[in-house]
PDB file of C-alpha atoms in Angstrom:
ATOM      1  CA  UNK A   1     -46.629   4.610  21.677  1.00 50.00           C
ATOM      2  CA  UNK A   2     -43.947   3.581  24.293  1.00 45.00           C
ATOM      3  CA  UNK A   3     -41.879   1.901  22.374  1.00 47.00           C
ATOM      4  CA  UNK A   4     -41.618   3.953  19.442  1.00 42.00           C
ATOM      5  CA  UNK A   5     -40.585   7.289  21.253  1.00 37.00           C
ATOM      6  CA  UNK A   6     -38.282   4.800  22.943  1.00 38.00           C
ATOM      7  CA  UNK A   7     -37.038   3.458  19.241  1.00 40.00           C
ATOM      8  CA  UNK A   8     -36.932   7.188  17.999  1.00 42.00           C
ATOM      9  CA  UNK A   9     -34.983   8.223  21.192  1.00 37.00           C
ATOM     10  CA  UNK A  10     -32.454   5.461  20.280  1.00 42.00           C
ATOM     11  CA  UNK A  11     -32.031   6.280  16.875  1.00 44.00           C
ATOM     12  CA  UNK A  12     -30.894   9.582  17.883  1.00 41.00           C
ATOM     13  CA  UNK A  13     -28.554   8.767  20.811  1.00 41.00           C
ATOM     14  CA  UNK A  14     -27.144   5.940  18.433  1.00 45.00           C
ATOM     15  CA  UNK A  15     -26.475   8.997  15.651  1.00 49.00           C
ATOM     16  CA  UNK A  16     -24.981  11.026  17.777  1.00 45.00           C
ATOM     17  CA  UNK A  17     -21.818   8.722  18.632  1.00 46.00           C
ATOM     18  CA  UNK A  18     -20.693   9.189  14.907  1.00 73.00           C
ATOM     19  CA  UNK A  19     -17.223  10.570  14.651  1.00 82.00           C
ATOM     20  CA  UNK A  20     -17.322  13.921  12.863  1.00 86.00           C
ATOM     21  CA  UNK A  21     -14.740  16.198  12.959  1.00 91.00           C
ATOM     22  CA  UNK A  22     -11.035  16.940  12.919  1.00 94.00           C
ATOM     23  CA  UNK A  23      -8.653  14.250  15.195  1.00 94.00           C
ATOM     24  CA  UNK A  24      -4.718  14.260  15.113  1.00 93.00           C
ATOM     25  CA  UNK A  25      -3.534  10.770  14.694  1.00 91.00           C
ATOM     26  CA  UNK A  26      -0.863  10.090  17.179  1.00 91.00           C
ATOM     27  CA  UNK A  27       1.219   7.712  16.205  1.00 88.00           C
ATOM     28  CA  UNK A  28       2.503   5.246  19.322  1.00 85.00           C
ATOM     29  CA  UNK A  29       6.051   5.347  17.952  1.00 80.00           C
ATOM     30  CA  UNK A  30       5.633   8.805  16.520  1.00 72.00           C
ATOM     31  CA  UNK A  31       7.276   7.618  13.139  1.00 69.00           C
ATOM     32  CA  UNK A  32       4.284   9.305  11.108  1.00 68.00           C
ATOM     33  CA  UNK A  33       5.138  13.325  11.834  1.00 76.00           C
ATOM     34  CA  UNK A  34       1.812  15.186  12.548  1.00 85.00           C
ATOM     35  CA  UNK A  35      -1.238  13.928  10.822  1.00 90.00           C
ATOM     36  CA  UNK A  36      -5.009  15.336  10.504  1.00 93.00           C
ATOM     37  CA  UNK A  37      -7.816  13.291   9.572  1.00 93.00           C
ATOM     38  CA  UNK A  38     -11.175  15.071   8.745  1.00 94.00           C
ATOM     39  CA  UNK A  39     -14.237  12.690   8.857  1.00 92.00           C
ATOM     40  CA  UNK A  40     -17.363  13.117   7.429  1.00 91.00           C
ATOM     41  CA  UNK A  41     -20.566  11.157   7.196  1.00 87.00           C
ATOM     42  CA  UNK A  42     -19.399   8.606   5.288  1.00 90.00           C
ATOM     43  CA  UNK A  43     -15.707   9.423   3.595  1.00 92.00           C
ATOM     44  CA  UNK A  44     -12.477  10.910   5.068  1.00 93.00           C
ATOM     45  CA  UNK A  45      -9.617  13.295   4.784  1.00 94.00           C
ATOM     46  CA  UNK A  46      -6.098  12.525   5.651  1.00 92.00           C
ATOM     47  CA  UNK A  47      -3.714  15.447   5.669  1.00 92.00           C
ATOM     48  CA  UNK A  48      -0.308  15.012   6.623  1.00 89.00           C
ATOM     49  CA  UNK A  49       2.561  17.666   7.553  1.00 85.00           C
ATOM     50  CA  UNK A  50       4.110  17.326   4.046  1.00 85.00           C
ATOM     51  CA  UNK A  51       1.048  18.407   2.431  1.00 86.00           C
ATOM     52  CA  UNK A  52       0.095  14.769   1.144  1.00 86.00           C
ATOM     53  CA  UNK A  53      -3.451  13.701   0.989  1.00 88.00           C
ATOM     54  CA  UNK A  54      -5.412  11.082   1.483  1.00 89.00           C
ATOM     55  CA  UNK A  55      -9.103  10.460   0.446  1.00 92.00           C
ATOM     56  CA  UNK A  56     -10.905   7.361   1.773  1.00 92.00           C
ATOM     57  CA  UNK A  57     -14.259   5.526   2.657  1.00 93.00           C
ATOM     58  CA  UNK A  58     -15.895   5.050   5.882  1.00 92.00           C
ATOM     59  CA  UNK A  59     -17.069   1.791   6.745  1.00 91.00           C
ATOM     60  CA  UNK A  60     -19.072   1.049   9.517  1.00 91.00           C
ATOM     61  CA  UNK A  61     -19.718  -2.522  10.827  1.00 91.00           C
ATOM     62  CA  UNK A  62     -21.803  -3.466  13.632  1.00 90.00           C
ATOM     63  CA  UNK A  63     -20.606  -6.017  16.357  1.00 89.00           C
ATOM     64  CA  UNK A  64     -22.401  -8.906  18.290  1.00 92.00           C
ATOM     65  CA  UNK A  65     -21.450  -6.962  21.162  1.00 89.00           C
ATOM     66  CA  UNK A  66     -23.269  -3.929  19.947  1.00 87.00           C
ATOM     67  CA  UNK A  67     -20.348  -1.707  19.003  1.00 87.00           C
ATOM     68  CA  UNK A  68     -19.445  -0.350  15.848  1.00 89.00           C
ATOM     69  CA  UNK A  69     -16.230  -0.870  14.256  1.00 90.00           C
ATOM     70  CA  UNK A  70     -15.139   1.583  11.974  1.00 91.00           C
ATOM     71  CA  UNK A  71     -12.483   0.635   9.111  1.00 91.00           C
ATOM     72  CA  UNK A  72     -10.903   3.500   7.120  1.00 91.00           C
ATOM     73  CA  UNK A  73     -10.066   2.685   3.897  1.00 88.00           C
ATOM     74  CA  UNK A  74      -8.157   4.578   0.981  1.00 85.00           C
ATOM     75  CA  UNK A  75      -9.735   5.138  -2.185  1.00 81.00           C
ATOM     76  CA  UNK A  76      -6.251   4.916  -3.802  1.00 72.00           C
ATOM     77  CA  UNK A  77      -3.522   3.356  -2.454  1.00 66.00           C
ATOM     78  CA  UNK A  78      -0.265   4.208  -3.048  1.00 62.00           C
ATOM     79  CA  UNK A  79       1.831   1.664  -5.591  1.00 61.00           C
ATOM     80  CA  UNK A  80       5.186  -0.013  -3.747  1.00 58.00           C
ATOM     81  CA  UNK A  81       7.411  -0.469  -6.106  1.00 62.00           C
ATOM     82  CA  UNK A  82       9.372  -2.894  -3.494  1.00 73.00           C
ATOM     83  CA  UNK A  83       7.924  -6.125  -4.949  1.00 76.00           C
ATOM     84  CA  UNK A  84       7.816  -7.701  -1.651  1.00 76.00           C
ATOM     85  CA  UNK A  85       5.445  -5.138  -0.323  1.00 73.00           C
ATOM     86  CA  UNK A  86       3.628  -5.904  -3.616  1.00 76.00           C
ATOM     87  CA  UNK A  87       3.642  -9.767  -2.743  1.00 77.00           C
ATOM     88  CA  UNK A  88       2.097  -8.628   0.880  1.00 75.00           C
ATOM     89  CA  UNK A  89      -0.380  -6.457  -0.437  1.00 74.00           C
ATOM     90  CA  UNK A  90      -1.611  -9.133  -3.075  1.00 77.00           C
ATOM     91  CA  UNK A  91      -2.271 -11.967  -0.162  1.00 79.00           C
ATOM     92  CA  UNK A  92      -2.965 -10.000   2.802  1.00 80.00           C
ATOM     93  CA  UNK A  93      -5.006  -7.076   1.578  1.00 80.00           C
ATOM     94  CA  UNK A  94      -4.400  -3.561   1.480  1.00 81.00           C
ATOM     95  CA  UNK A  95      -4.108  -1.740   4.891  1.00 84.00           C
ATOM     96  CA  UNK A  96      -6.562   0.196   6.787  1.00 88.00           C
ATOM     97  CA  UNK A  97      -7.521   2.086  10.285  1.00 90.00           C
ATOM     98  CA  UNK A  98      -9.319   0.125  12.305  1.00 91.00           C
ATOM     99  CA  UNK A  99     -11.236   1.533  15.594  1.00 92.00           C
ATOM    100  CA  UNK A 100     -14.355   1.124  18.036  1.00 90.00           C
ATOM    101  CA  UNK A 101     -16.708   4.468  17.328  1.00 86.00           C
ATOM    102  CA  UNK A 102     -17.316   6.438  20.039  1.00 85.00           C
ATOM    103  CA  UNK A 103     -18.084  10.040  21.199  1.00 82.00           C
ATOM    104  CA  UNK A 104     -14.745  10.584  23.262  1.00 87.00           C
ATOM    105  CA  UNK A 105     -12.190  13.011  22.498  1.00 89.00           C
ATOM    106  CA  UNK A 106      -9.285  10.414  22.471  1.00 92.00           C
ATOM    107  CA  UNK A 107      -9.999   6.992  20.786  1.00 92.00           C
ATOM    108  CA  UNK A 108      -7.475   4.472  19.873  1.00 94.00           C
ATOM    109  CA  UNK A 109      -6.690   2.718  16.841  1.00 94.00           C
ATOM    110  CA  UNK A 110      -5.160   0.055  15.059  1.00 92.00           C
ATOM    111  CA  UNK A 111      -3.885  -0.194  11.426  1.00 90.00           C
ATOM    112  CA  UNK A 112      -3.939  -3.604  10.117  1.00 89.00           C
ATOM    113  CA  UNK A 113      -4.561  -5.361   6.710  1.00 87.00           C
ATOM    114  CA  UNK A 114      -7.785  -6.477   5.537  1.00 84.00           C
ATOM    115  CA  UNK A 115      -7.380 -10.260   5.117  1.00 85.00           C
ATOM    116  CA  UNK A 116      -5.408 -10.403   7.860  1.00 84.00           C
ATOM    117  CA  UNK A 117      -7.080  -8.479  11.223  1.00 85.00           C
ATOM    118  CA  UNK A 118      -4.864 -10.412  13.182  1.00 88.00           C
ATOM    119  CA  UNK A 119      -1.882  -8.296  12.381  1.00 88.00           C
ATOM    120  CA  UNK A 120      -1.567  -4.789  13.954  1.00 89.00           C
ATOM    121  CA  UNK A 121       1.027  -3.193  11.949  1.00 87.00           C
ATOM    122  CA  UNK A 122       0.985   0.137  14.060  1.00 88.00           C
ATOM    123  CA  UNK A 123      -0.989   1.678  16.614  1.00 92.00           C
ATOM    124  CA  UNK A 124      -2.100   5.014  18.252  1.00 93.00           C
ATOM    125  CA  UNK A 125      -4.988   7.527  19.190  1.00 93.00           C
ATOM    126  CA  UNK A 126      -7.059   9.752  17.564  1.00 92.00           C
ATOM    127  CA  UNK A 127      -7.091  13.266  19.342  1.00 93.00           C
ATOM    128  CA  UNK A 128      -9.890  15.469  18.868  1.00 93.00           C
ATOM    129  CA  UNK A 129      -9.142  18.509  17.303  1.00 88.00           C
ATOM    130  CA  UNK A 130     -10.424  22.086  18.750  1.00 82.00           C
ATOM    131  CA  UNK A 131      -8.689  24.565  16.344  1.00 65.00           C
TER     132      UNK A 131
END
């Protein structure tokens, strides 16, 4: 009996460090303007301060270490018509957010391409959103 209120007690703890909410993405070098990203259980909202949206998928993947890394992932992405972005995207993968889930206010995060991990292509913090 023990060890399943312990298990249940878990569970709940565990589902209560899912993001929810509204965070602003600060951008390190600040070269995105203001942007708003509302998460949900499983999908996300990206609004930026020129009105243009972005709808996406959650995906959450658990760690040896135990954490959860969350990826953030466009359902469309937007077409480059610079053919060496189009080359990039083709062998590298499209880009996402990439960040540990946690229950803080401020958590940092990493955009980077899918095949590629490796490469951090910018970087920042989400800030939780009270308004």
């Amino acid at each position: 009996m023990k060890t399943f209120l312990l298990v249940i007690l878990s569970i709940c703890i565990l589902e209560g460090l899912k993001i929810h909410g509204t965070y602003r993405m600060v951008d390190r070098k600040g070269d995105y303007g203001t942007v708003y990203i509302d998460f949900g259980d499983s999908t996300y909202v990206k609004r930026t301060s020129e009105g243009a949206i972005d709808k996406g998928k959650i995906h959450r993947v658990k760690m040896p270490n135990g954490r959860t890394t969350i990826y953030l992932k466009n359902y469309v992405e937007t077409e480059d018509e610079d053919s060496a972005k189009q080359l990039i995207r083709r062998s590298w993968g499209n880009s996402v957010i990439e960040f540990i889930e946690t229950s803080n206010d401020t958590i940092p995060y990493r955009v980077t391409f899918v095949r590629n991990l490796h490469i951090t292509l910018a970087s920042g913090r989400f800030i939780k959103s009270y308004k």
